Amino acid sequence: MMDNYAIADQFSLLAKLMDIHGDNPFKSKSYASAAFNIEKLPVQLSDTPAEKIASLKGIGDSSAKKIVEMLETGKLQQLDDLIAKTPAGILEMMQIKGLGPKKISTIWKEMGIENMGELLYACGENRLLLYKGFGEKTQESVRQSINFFMHNKGHFLYAEIEEFAFQAETIFQEQFPEYRSCLTGEIGRQLNIITKLEILTTAPKNEVQDLLERQEFQNITTEDSIITATTSGGIQIAIQLSSEDNFIARKFSGSCSDLFLEIFKKSTGFSEDKNYASEEEIFQQSKLHFIAPNRREDPEIISVALLGPLEPVIEPGDIKGIIHSHSNWSDGLHTIEIMARACIEKGYEYLVISDHSRSAFYANGLSAERIAEQHLYIDELNSKLAPFRIFKSIECDILTDGSLDYSDDILNSFDLVIASVHSNLKMTEEKAMQRLLKAISHPAVTILGHMTGRLLLSRPGYPLDHKMIIDACAEHMVVIEINAHPRRLDLDWSWIPYAMEKGCLLSIDPDAHAVEGYDDCRYGVISAQKGGLTKAANLSSFTRVELENYLTERRSAVRN
């Protein structure tokens, strides 16, 4: 059964395609409006009687009929018809940032361009400048976005592919119970971005090929001891065939980065031709303490493991509270009370509400008057929900010049302030550094949110001198966020060791816009484990009392 998000996506796509094809603009606007309103509904449409759907706010008769059609058939015929007469390359262009339906219509109908390659070539010839709505900056932005899109095509976020990966592993283990099979490669190392799934198995080649054919995999090819295939969703799979004798050795080597494996071999004499009983035995024979697969990236860790056991890394259960969350006061889905009660149900001790600041007008950012109202509301909830506590916070925009979005008096009314960049992202490194360093030096800033502004597979972060930013955060007692949203995971795990070395606190925060977003903490933990983050170095692992004490001590320290 389709949920509200899936239905809203269908309406949003329908509206965009109607605009591209030049269909009735009033109807396309109504469908776009329906998409927006459906996402905000407090109830699932699948649970609503069909005759009552049209009476819901922002729906109407025409949209209601289409909703019923989707719920009953699982599809929308009008949308399918539009997709059928739209070139595949035009559909791809809809994923390019900066290309709205009107611009795509011009590219297709007036320029005669139907795919990414042609559009990229046209940018190189400055052809876009000949058309209304395309300036030099727009053309360059389109060119960069296409390059970025084409580079990452066929890549997936770990969160997008994890469930499928474990299902594939289970299928192999169930189909070949007398043989050994396991995930290896990028998914085994829990990389943020996965380019292909790798499964190691001792099952015979012909039986593996038969299984892939039965599972309707595509483009099945065999070369030496590797069988490759593609799923209908575009996921590439590489099946590594192994003998029983060297299964463990190949499992180990497949779970290491190339550089880690190269140094490990030189340091220990490890060989894939040897027969090992377990990965632990490999480390024992090498006189090293065990290194988990998700930390076999930087070879420097080998020298650490030579001296003693690695310090235990953070686990999902170590998260004691939700820091960085948005309610329906700005662009979140749920009320603060619903979000707080969801925290209590999940065993968390506190919630840090950090709605958007006033400059984020697109996200219904809070005015000074609304902040005062929200704080009174939070006081009432805290009286009702104690000992659970809701901390008063704000995700305060760092403005272009590095100043913050409110006066000091307003900033000091919060328990803590998360400072983030949301606008004017196309900065030089010099500009980005000036902007962030000025904000970090402000005594009201408690946490630096999603440091680089990156969106994995969609937008690279702005250029920064990471060491200088981390040094500044350490100097000014500013916590660095590890934004746990699977599309951010920002700060990147590779900078965690340096931050810990400098004594900088980090904080795994979900940036939740609904209670379901709390579960993203797990992906933040997975990423943080790669960098060796410990429970003690993570702010969201503090208990409620520990967080209260920390904020009090920090406030006193930065004011003196």
Coordinates of C-alpha atoms in Angstrom, one line a residue:
M1 CA 0.0 0.0 0.0
M2 CA 1.4 3.4 -1.0
D3 CA 2.1 5.8 1.9
N4 CA 1.6 9.6 1.9
Y5 CA 5.2 10.3 0.8
A6 CA 4.9 8.0 -2.2
I7 CA 1.6 9.6 -3.2
A8 CA 3.0 13.1 -2.8
D9 CA 6.0 12.1 -5.0
Q10 CA 3.6 10.9 -7.8
F11 CA 1.7 14.2 -7.7
S12 CA 4.9 16.3 -7.7
L13 CA 6.3 14.4 -10.7
L14 CA 3.0 14.7 -12.5
A15 CA 3.0 18.5 -12.0
K16 CA 6.6 18.8 -13.2
L17 CA 5.9 16.7 -16.3
M18 CA 2.8 18.6 -17.1
D19 CA 4.8 21.9 -17.0
I20 CA 7.5 20.3 -19.2
H21 CA 4.9 19.2 -21.8
G22 CA 3.1 22.6 -21.6
D23 CA -0.2 21.1 -20.3
N24 CA -2.8 23.0 -18.3
P25 CA -0.8 25.2 -15.9
F26 CA -3.7 25.6 -13.4
K27 CA -4.0 21.8 -13.0
S28 CA -0.3 21.3 -12.7
K29 CA -0.2 23.9 -9.9
S30 CA -3.1 22.2 -8.1
Y31 CA -1.3 18.9 -8.3
A32 CA 1.9 20.5 -7.0
S33 CA -0.1 22.0 -4.1
A34 CA -1.7 18.6 -3.4
A35 CA 1.8 17.1 -3.2
F36 CA 2.8 19.7 -0.6
N37 CA -0.3 19.2 1.5
I38 CA -0.3 15.4 1.4
E39 CA 3.2 15.4 2.9
K40 CA 1.9 17.5 5.8
L41 CA -1.2 15.3 6.6
P42 CA -1.3 13.9 10.1
V43 CA -3.0 10.7 8.9
Q44 CA -2.2 8.2 6.2
L45 CA -4.5 8.4 3.2
S46 CA -4.5 4.6 3.0
D47 CA -6.3 4.7 6.4
T48 CA -8.8 7.3 5.3
P49 CA -12.2 6.3 3.8
A50 CA -12.3 7.1 0.0
E51 CA -15.3 9.3 0.3
K52 CA -13.6 11.6 2.9
I53 CA -10.3 12.2 1.0
A54 CA -11.7 15.1 -1.0
S55 CA -12.6 17.0 2.2
L56 CA -9.1 16.9 3.5
K57 CA -7.3 20.3 3.5
G58 CA -5.7 21.1 0.2
I59 CA -6.9 18.0 -1.7
G60 CA -10.1 18.6 -3.7
D61 CA -12.2 16.4 -6.0
S62 CA -9.7 16.0 -8.9
S63 CA -6.8 15.1 -6.7
A64 CA -8.9 12.8 -4.5
K65 CA -9.9 10.7 -7.5
K66 CA -6.3 10.3 -8.4
I67 CA -5.4 9.3 -4.8
V68 CA -8.1 6.6 -4.9
E69 CA -6.7 5.4 -8.2
M70 CA -3.2 5.1 -6.7
L71 CA -4.4 3.4 -3.6
E72 CA -6.5 0.9 -5.6
T73 CA -4.1 0.2 -8.5
G74 CA -0.7 1.2 -7.2
K75 CA -0.2 3.6 -10.1
L76 CA -1.4 6.8 -11.8
Q77 CA -2.4 6.4 -15.4
Q78 CA -2.1 10.0 -16.4
L79 CA 1.5 10.0 -15.0
D80 CA 2.4 6.8 -16.8
D81 CA 1.1 8.2 -20.1
L82 CA 3.3 11.3 -19.6
I83 CA 6.3 9.3 -18.7
A84 CA 5.8 7.1 -21.8
K85 CA 6.0 10.1 -24.1
T86 CA 8.9 11.7 -22.3
P87 CA 12.5 10.8 -23.5
A88 CA 14.5 9.0 -20.8
G89 CA 17.1 11.7 -21.0
I90 CA 14.6 14.4 -20.1
L91 CA 13.5 12.4 -17.1
E92 CA 17.1 12.3 -16.0
M93 CA 17.5 16.0 -16.4
M94 CA 14.8 16.5 -13.7
Q95 CA 17.4 15.3 -11.2
I96 CA 19.8 18.1 -12.1
K97 CA 19.9 20.9 -9.6
G98 CA 19.0 24.3 -11.1
L99 CA 16.9 22.9 -14.0
G100 CA 13.2 23.4 -13.3
P101 CA 10.4 22.3 -15.6
K102 CA 10.4 25.5 -17.6
K103 CA 14.1 25.4 -18.4
I104 CA 13.9 21.7 -19.2
S105 CA 11.0 22.4 -21.6
T106 CA 13.2 25.0 -23.3
I107 CA 16.1 22.6 -23.6
W108 CA 13.9 19.9 -25.1
K109 CA 11.4 21.8 -27.2
E110 CA 13.5 24.8 -28.4
M111 CA 17.1 23.5 -28.3
G112 CA 16.2 20.0 -29.4
I113 CA 18.3 18.4 -26.7
E114 CA 17.1 15.1 -25.3
N115 CA 19.9 13.7 -23.1
M116 CA 22.6 14.7 -20.6
G117 CA 25.5 14.2 -23.0
E118 CA 24.0 16.6 -25.6
L119 CA 23.3 19.1 -22.9
L120 CA 26.8 19.0 -21.5
Y121 CA 28.2 19.5 -25.0
A122 CA 25.8 22.4 -25.5
C123 CA 27.1 24.0 -22.3
G124 CA 30.7 23.7 -23.7
E125 CA 29.6 25.6 -26.8
N126 CA 27.7 28.3 -24.7
R127 CA 24.5 27.4 -26.6
L128 CA 22.4 27.9 -23.5
L129 CA 23.2 31.6 -23.4
L130 CA 21.2 32.1 -26.5
Y131 CA 17.9 31.3 -24.8
K132 CA 15.8 33.3 -22.3
G133 CA 16.4 32.4 -18.7
F134 CA 19.9 31.0 -19.2
G135 CA 22.7 33.3 -18.1
E136 CA 26.4 32.5 -17.8
K137 CA 26.1 31.5 -14.2
T138 CA 23.2 29.2 -14.8
Q139 CA 25.0 27.5 -17.7
E140 CA 28.1 26.9 -15.6
S141 CA 25.9 25.6 -12.7
V142 CA 24.2 23.2 -15.1
R143 CA 27.5 22.0 -16.5
Q144 CA 28.9 21.3 -13.0
S145 CA 25.7 19.6 -11.9
I146 CA 25.8 17.3 -14.9
N147 CA 29.4 16.4 -14.4
F148 CA 28.6 15.6 -10.7
F149 CA 25.5 13.6 -11.7
M150 CA 27.3 11.6 -14.3
H151 CA 30.2 10.9 -12.0
N152 CA 28.0 9.5 -9.4
K153 CA 25.5 7.6 -11.6
G154 CA 25.1 4.1 -10.4
H155 CA 26.3 4.9 -6.9
F156 CA 24.1 4.4 -3.8
L157 CA 24.0 5.7 -0.3
Y158 CA 24.8 3.0 2.3
A159 CA 21.3 3.6 3.8
E160 CA 19.7 3.0 0.5
I161 CA 21.3 -0.3 -0.2
E162 CA 21.9 -1.9 3.2
E163 CA 18.6 -3.8 3.4
F164 CA 18.9 -5.2 -0.1
A165 CA 22.6 -6.2 0.6
F166 CA 21.6 -8.2 3.7
Q167 CA 18.7 -9.8 1.8
A168 CA 21.1 -10.9 -1.0
E169 CA 23.5 -12.3 1.6
T170 CA 20.6 -14.3 3.2
I171 CA 19.5 -15.6 -0.2
F172 CA 23.0 -17.0 -0.8
Q173 CA 23.2 -18.5 2.6
E174 CA 19.8 -20.2 2.3
Q175 CA 20.3 -21.4 -1.2
F176 CA 23.7 -22.8 -0.5
P177 CA 23.6 -24.0 3.1
E178 CA 26.5 -26.4 2.6
Y179 CA 28.8 -23.6 1.4
R180 CA 30.0 -20.4 2.9
S181 CA 28.8 -17.0 1.7
C182 CA 29.2 -13.5 3.1
L183 CA 29.2 -9.8 2.1
T184 CA 32.5 -8.2 1.5
G185 CA 34.0 -5.1 -0.2
E186 CA 32.4 -1.7 0.2
I187 CA 29.3 -2.8 2.0
G188 CA 31.3 -4.9 4.4
R189 CA 33.4 -1.8 5.2
Q190 CA 30.3 0.3 5.6
L191 CA 31.3 3.0 3.3
N192 CA 29.0 6.1 3.0
I193 CA 28.6 5.5 -0.8
I194 CA 28.4 2.0 -2.4
T195 CA 29.3 1.5 -6.1
K196 CA 28.7 -2.2 -6.1
L197 CA 27.8 -5.1 -3.8
E198 CA 30.4 -7.9 -3.4
I199 CA 29.5 -11.3 -2.1
L200 CA 32.2 -14.0 -1.4
T201 CA 31.0 -17.6 -1.8
T202 CA 32.4 -21.1 -2.0
A203 CA 29.4 -22.3 -4.0
P204 CA 30.1 -23.7 -7.5
K205 CA 30.1 -21.3 -10.4
N206 CA 27.3 -23.0 -12.3
E207 CA 25.0 -23.0 -9.3
V208 CA 25.7 -19.3 -8.7
Q209 CA 24.9 -18.5 -12.3
D210 CA 21.6 -20.5 -12.1
L211 CA 20.6 -18.6 -8.9
L212 CA 21.3 -15.2 -10.5
E213 CA 19.2 -16.2 -13.6
R214 CA 16.3 -17.4 -11.3
Q215 CA 16.4 -14.1 -9.4
E216 CA 16.1 -12.3 -12.8
F217 CA 19.4 -10.5 -12.6
Q218 CA 20.6 -8.8 -15.8
N219 CA 23.9 -8.6 -17.7
I220 CA 25.3 -11.7 -16.1
T221 CA 28.9 -12.2 -17.1
T222 CA 31.7 -14.5 -15.9
E223 CA 35.4 -13.8 -15.9
D224 CA 37.8 -16.1 -14.1
S225 CA 36.5 -16.3 -10.5
I226 CA 34.2 -13.3 -10.6
I227 CA 30.5 -13.3 -11.8
T228 CA 29.0 -9.9 -12.3
A229 CA 25.4 -9.0 -12.7
T230 CA 23.0 -6.0 -12.4
T231 CA 19.6 -5.7 -10.7
S232 CA 16.6 -4.1 -12.3
G233 CA 17.3 -1.1 -10.0
G234 CA 20.8 -0.6 -11.4
I235 CA 22.8 -2.1 -8.5
Q236 CA 25.9 -3.9 -9.7
I237 CA 26.8 -7.1 -7.9
A238 CA 30.1 -8.9 -8.1
I239 CA 30.2 -12.5 -6.9
Q240 CA 33.7 -13.6 -5.8
L241 CA 34.2 -17.4 -6.1
S242 CA 36.5 -18.9 -3.5
S243 CA 37.8 -22.2 -2.5
E244 CA 37.1 -23.4 1.1
D245 CA 40.8 -23.2 2.0
N246 CA 41.3 -19.5 1.3
F247 CA 37.8 -18.2 2.1
I248 CA 38.8 -16.4 5.3
A249 CA 41.9 -14.9 3.7
R250 CA 39.8 -13.6 0.8
K251 CA 37.1 -12.3 3.1
F252 CA 39.7 -10.4 5.0
S253 CA 41.4 -8.9 1.9
G254 CA 38.0 -7.9 0.5
S255 CA 37.2 -6.0 3.6
C256 CA 40.3 -3.7 3.4
S257 CA 40.9 -0.6 1.5
D258 CA 43.6 -1.0 -1.1
L259 CA 46.1 1.0 0.8
F260 CA 45.4 -0.7 4.1
L261 CA 45.8 -4.1 2.5
E262 CA 49.1 -3.1 0.8
I263 CA 50.6 -1.9 4.1
F264 CA 49.2 -4.9 6.0
K265 CA 50.8 -7.3 3.7
K266 CA 54.2 -5.6 3.9
S267 CA 54.0 -5.4 7.7
T268 CA 52.8 -8.9 8.5
G269 CA 53.5 -11.2 5.6
F270 CA 49.7 -11.9 5.2
S271 CA 48.9 -14.0 2.1
E272 CA 45.6 -14.8 0.4
D273 CA 46.9 -18.3 -0.4
K274 CA 47.1 -19.3 3.3
N275 CA 44.4 -21.2 5.1
Y276 CA 43.1 -19.3 8.2
A277 CA 40.4 -20.5 10.7
S278 CA 39.1 -17.0 11.3
E279 CA 40.0 -13.3 10.8
E280 CA 41.0 -13.2 14.5
E281 CA 43.7 -15.8 13.6
I282 CA 45.1 -13.5 10.9
F283 CA 45.6 -10.8 13.5
Q284 CA 47.0 -13.2 16.1
Q285 CA 49.6 -14.5 13.7
S286 CA 50.4 -10.9 12.7
K287 CA 50.9 -10.0 16.4
L288 CA 48.2 -7.3 16.1
H289 CA 45.1 -6.6 18.0
F290 CA 41.9 -7.0 16.0
I291 CA 40.8 -4.3 13.7
A292 CA 37.1 -4.4 12.7
P293 CA 36.3 -4.3 8.9
N294 CA 34.7 -0.9 9.0
R295 CA 38.0 0.6 10.3
R296 CA 40.3 -1.0 7.7
E297 CA 40.8 2.2 5.8
D298 CA 43.7 4.2 6.9
P299 CA 46.8 2.0 7.4
E300 CA 48.0 4.2 10.3
I301 CA 45.6 2.2 12.5
I302 CA 47.9 -0.8 12.0
S303 CA 50.6 0.7 14.2
V304 CA 48.0 1.6 16.9
A305 CA 46.8 -2.1 16.9
L306 CA 50.4 -3.2 17.4
L307 CA 50.5 -1.4 20.7
G308 CA 47.3 -2.6 22.3
P309 CA 43.6 -3.2 21.8
L310 CA 41.7 -0.4 20.0
E311 CA 39.6 1.8 22.2
P312 CA 35.9 0.7 22.0
V313 CA 33.9 2.8 19.5
I314 CA 30.5 4.3 20.0
E315 CA 27.5 2.0 19.6
P316 CA 23.8 2.9 18.7
G317 CA 22.7 2.3 22.3
D318 CA 25.2 5.0 23.5
I319 CA 23.0 7.8 22.1
K320 CA 21.1 9.2 25.1
G321 CA 19.2 12.1 23.5
I322 CA 18.1 13.6 20.2
I323 CA 20.0 16.7 19.4
H324 CA 19.0 18.8 16.3
S325 CA 15.4 18.3 15.4
H326 CA 12.7 20.3 13.7
S327 CA 9.1 20.6 14.7
N328 CA 6.0 21.9 12.9
W329 CA 7.0 25.3 14.3
S330 CA 9.3 25.5 11.2
D331 CA 9.6 22.8 8.6
G332 CA 9.1 19.7 10.7
L333 CA 6.1 17.4 10.5
H334 CA 5.2 16.8 14.1
T335 CA 4.4 18.9 17.2
I336 CA 7.1 19.2 19.9
E337 CA 5.0 17.2 22.2
I338 CA 4.7 14.3 19.7
M339 CA 8.4 14.4 19.1
A340 CA 9.2 14.4 22.9
R341 CA 6.8 11.5 23.6
A342 CA 8.4 9.6 20.7
C343 CA 11.8 10.2 22.4
I344 CA 10.5 8.9 25.7
E345 CA 9.1 5.8 24.0
K346 CA 12.5 5.1 22.5
G347 CA 14.2 5.5 25.8
Y348 CA 15.9 8.8 25.2
E349 CA 16.4 11.2 28.1
Y350 CA 16.0 14.5 26.3
L351 CA 15.2 16.3 23.0
V352 CA 16.9 19.3 21.6
I353 CA 14.4 21.3 19.5
S354 CA 16.3 23.3 17.0
D355 CA 13.8 24.9 14.5
H356 CA 15.1 27.1 11.7
S357 CA 15.9 30.7 12.3
R358 CA 14.2 33.7 10.7
S359 CA 16.4 34.0 7.5
A360 CA 15.2 30.5 6.5
F361 CA 11.9 32.0 5.3
Y362 CA 11.5 28.9 3.0
A363 CA 11.3 26.8 6.1
N364 CA 9.0 29.0 8.2
G365 CA 11.9 30.2 10.3
L366 CA 11.1 31.6 13.7
S367 CA 10.7 35.3 14.4
A368 CA 11.7 36.7 17.8
E369 CA 8.0 36.8 18.8
R370 CA 7.5 33.1 17.9
I371 CA 10.7 32.1 19.8
A372 CA 9.2 33.6 22.9
E373 CA 6.0 31.7 22.3
Q374 CA 7.8 28.5 21.7
H375 CA 9.8 28.8 24.9
L376 CA 6.7 29.2 27.0
Y377 CA 5.2 26.1 25.3
I378 CA 8.4 24.1 26.0
D379 CA 8.3 25.2 29.7
E380 CA 4.7 23.8 29.9
L381 CA 5.8 20.6 28.3
N382 CA 8.8 20.2 30.5
S383 CA 6.6 20.6 33.6
K384 CA 4.3 17.8 32.2
L385 CA 7.0 15.4 31.0
A386 CA 9.7 15.7 33.7
P387 CA 12.2 14.2 34.3
F388 CA 12.4 14.1 30.5
R389 CA 13.6 17.5 29.2
I390 CA 13.2 19.5 26.1
F391 CA 16.1 21.8 25.5
K392 CA 15.5 25.1 23.9
S393 CA 17.6 25.5 20.8
I394 CA 17.7 27.0 17.3
E395 CA 19.4 26.0 14.1
C396 CA 20.7 29.5 13.5
D397 CA 21.7 30.5 10.0
I398 CA 25.2 31.7 9.5
L399 CA 24.7 34.7 7.3
T400 CA 26.9 35.6 4.3
D401 CA 29.3 37.8 6.4
G402 CA 29.6 35.2 9.2
S403 CA 27.2 36.9 11.6
L404 CA 24.3 35.1 13.2
D405 CA 20.6 35.5 12.5
Y406 CA 19.6 37.1 15.8
S407 CA 20.8 39.6 18.4
D408 CA 22.8 38.4 21.3
D409 CA 19.9 38.8 23.7
I410 CA 17.8 36.4 21.7
L411 CA 20.7 33.9 21.2
N412 CA 21.3 33.9 25.0
S413 CA 17.7 32.9 25.6
F414 CA 18.4 29.4 24.2
D415 CA 19.9 26.5 26.1
L416 CA 22.2 25.9 23.1
V417 CA 22.6 27.2 19.6
I418 CA 23.4 25.1 16.4
A419 CA 24.9 27.4 13.8
S420 CA 24.7 26.2 10.1
V421 CA 25.1 27.5 6.6
H422 CA 22.0 27.2 4.4
S423 CA 22.3 29.9 1.8
N424 CA 24.9 31.2 -0.7
L425 CA 26.7 27.9 -0.7
K426 CA 28.9 28.6 -3.8
M427 CA 31.8 30.1 -1.9
T428 CA 35.5 30.2 -2.5
E429 CA 37.5 28.6 0.2
E430 CA 38.6 32.0 1.5
K431 CA 35.0 33.2 1.8
A432 CA 33.8 30.0 3.4
M433 CA 36.6 30.1 5.9
Q434 CA 36.0 33.7 6.9
R435 CA 32.3 33.0 7.2
L436 CA 32.6 29.9 9.4
L437 CA 35.5 31.2 11.5
K438 CA 33.6 34.3 12.4
A439 CA 30.5 32.3 13.4
I440 CA 32.6 29.8 15.5
S441 CA 34.1 32.6 17.5
H442 CA 30.7 33.8 18.6
P443 CA 30.2 32.8 22.3
A444 CA 26.6 31.8 21.8
V445 CA 27.4 29.0 19.2
T446 CA 27.4 25.6 20.9
I447 CA 27.4 23.3 17.9
L448 CA 28.6 23.8 14.3
G449 CA 26.0 22.1 12.1
H450 CA 26.8 20.0 9.0
M451 CA 30.2 21.7 8.5
T452 CA 30.6 21.5 4.7
G453 CA 27.0 21.6 3.6
R454 CA 27.5 18.6 1.4
L455 CA 24.7 16.3 0.2
L456 CA 26.1 12.9 -0.8
L457 CA 25.6 12.1 -4.5
S458 CA 23.9 15.4 -5.0
R459 CA 26.1 18.3 -3.9
P460 CA 29.7 18.5 -2.9
G461 CA 30.5 20.5 0.2
Y462 CA 32.0 24.0 0.0
P463 CA 35.8 24.1 0.1
L464 CA 37.3 24.3 3.6
D465 CA 40.5 24.0 5.5
H466 CA 39.2 21.2 7.8
K467 CA 42.1 21.4 10.2
M468 CA 41.7 25.1 10.7
I469 CA 38.0 24.8 11.3
I470 CA 38.5 22.0 13.8
D471 CA 41.3 23.9 15.6
A472 CA 38.9 26.9 15.9
C473 CA 36.1 24.8 17.2
A474 CA 38.5 23.3 19.8
E475 CA 39.7 26.8 20.8
H476 CA 36.2 28.2 21.2
M477 CA 34.6 25.1 22.8
V478 CA 32.3 24.5 19.8
V479 CA 31.0 21.0 19.3
I480 CA 31.2 19.7 15.7
E481 CA 28.1 17.9 14.5
I482 CA 28.2 14.6 12.7
N483 CA 24.9 15.1 10.9
A484 CA 23.4 11.6 10.8
H485 CA 21.1 12.1 7.8
P486 CA 22.3 9.5 5.3
R487 CA 22.6 12.2 2.6
R488 CA 24.9 14.4 4.8
L489 CA 27.1 12.3 7.2
D490 CA 28.9 15.6 7.7
L491 CA 31.5 15.9 9.3
D492 CA 33.0 13.1 7.3
W493 CA 34.3 10.2 9.3
S494 CA 37.9 10.7 8.0
W495 CA 38.2 13.9 10.1
I496 CA 37.1 12.4 13.4
P497 CA 40.6 11.2 14.5
Y498 CA 42.0 14.8 14.1
A499 CA 39.0 16.3 15.9
M500 CA 39.4 13.8 18.8
E501 CA 43.2 14.5 18.9
K502 CA 42.5 18.2 19.3
G503 CA 40.1 17.5 22.2
C504 CA 37.1 18.6 20.2
L505 CA 33.7 17.2 21.2
L506 CA 31.5 15.8 18.3
S507 CA 27.8 15.1 18.3
I508 CA 25.9 12.6 16.3
D509 CA 22.6 14.4 15.5
P510 CA 19.8 13.1 13.2
D511 CA 18.6 16.6 11.9
A512 CA 15.1 15.0 12.3
H513 CA 12.2 16.6 10.6
A514 CA 9.8 13.9 11.9
V515 CA 10.0 11.3 14.6
E516 CA 11.0 8.7 12.0
G517 CA 14.2 10.7 11.5
Y518 CA 15.4 9.6 14.9
D519 CA 16.4 6.3 13.4
D520 CA 19.0 8.1 11.3
C521 CA 21.2 8.2 14.4
R522 CA 22.2 4.7 13.5
Y523 CA 23.8 5.8 10.2
G524 CA 25.6 8.5 12.0
V525 CA 27.0 5.9 14.4
I526 CA 28.0 3.7 11.6
S527 CA 29.9 6.5 9.9
A528 CA 31.4 7.6 13.3
Q529 CA 32.7 4.1 14.1
K530 CA 34.9 4.3 11.0
G531 CA 36.6 7.3 12.4
G532 CA 37.0 5.7 15.9
L533 CA 34.6 8.0 17.7
T534 CA 34.2 7.0 21.3
K535 CA 31.1 7.4 23.5
A536 CA 33.0 9.9 25.8
A537 CA 33.7 12.2 22.8
N538 CA 30.1 12.3 21.6
L539 CA 27.8 15.0 23.0
S540 CA 24.6 13.1 22.3
S541 CA 25.9 10.3 24.4
F542 CA 25.7 12.6 27.5
T543 CA 22.9 11.8 29.9
R544 CA 20.4 14.6 30.6
V545 CA 22.2 15.6 33.7
E546 CA 25.6 15.5 32.0
L547 CA 24.4 17.7 29.2
E548 CA 22.9 20.2 31.7
N549 CA 26.2 20.4 33.5
Y550 CA 28.2 20.7 30.3
L551 CA 26.1 23.6 29.1
T552 CA 26.3 25.4 32.4
E553 CA 30.1 24.9 32.6
R554 CA 30.6 25.9 28.9
R555 CA 28.5 29.0 29.3
S556 CA 30.6 30.1 32.3
A557 CA 33.8 29.3 30.5
V558 CA 33.1 31.3 27.3
R559 CA 31.9 34.3 29.2
N560 CA 35.1 34.5 31.3

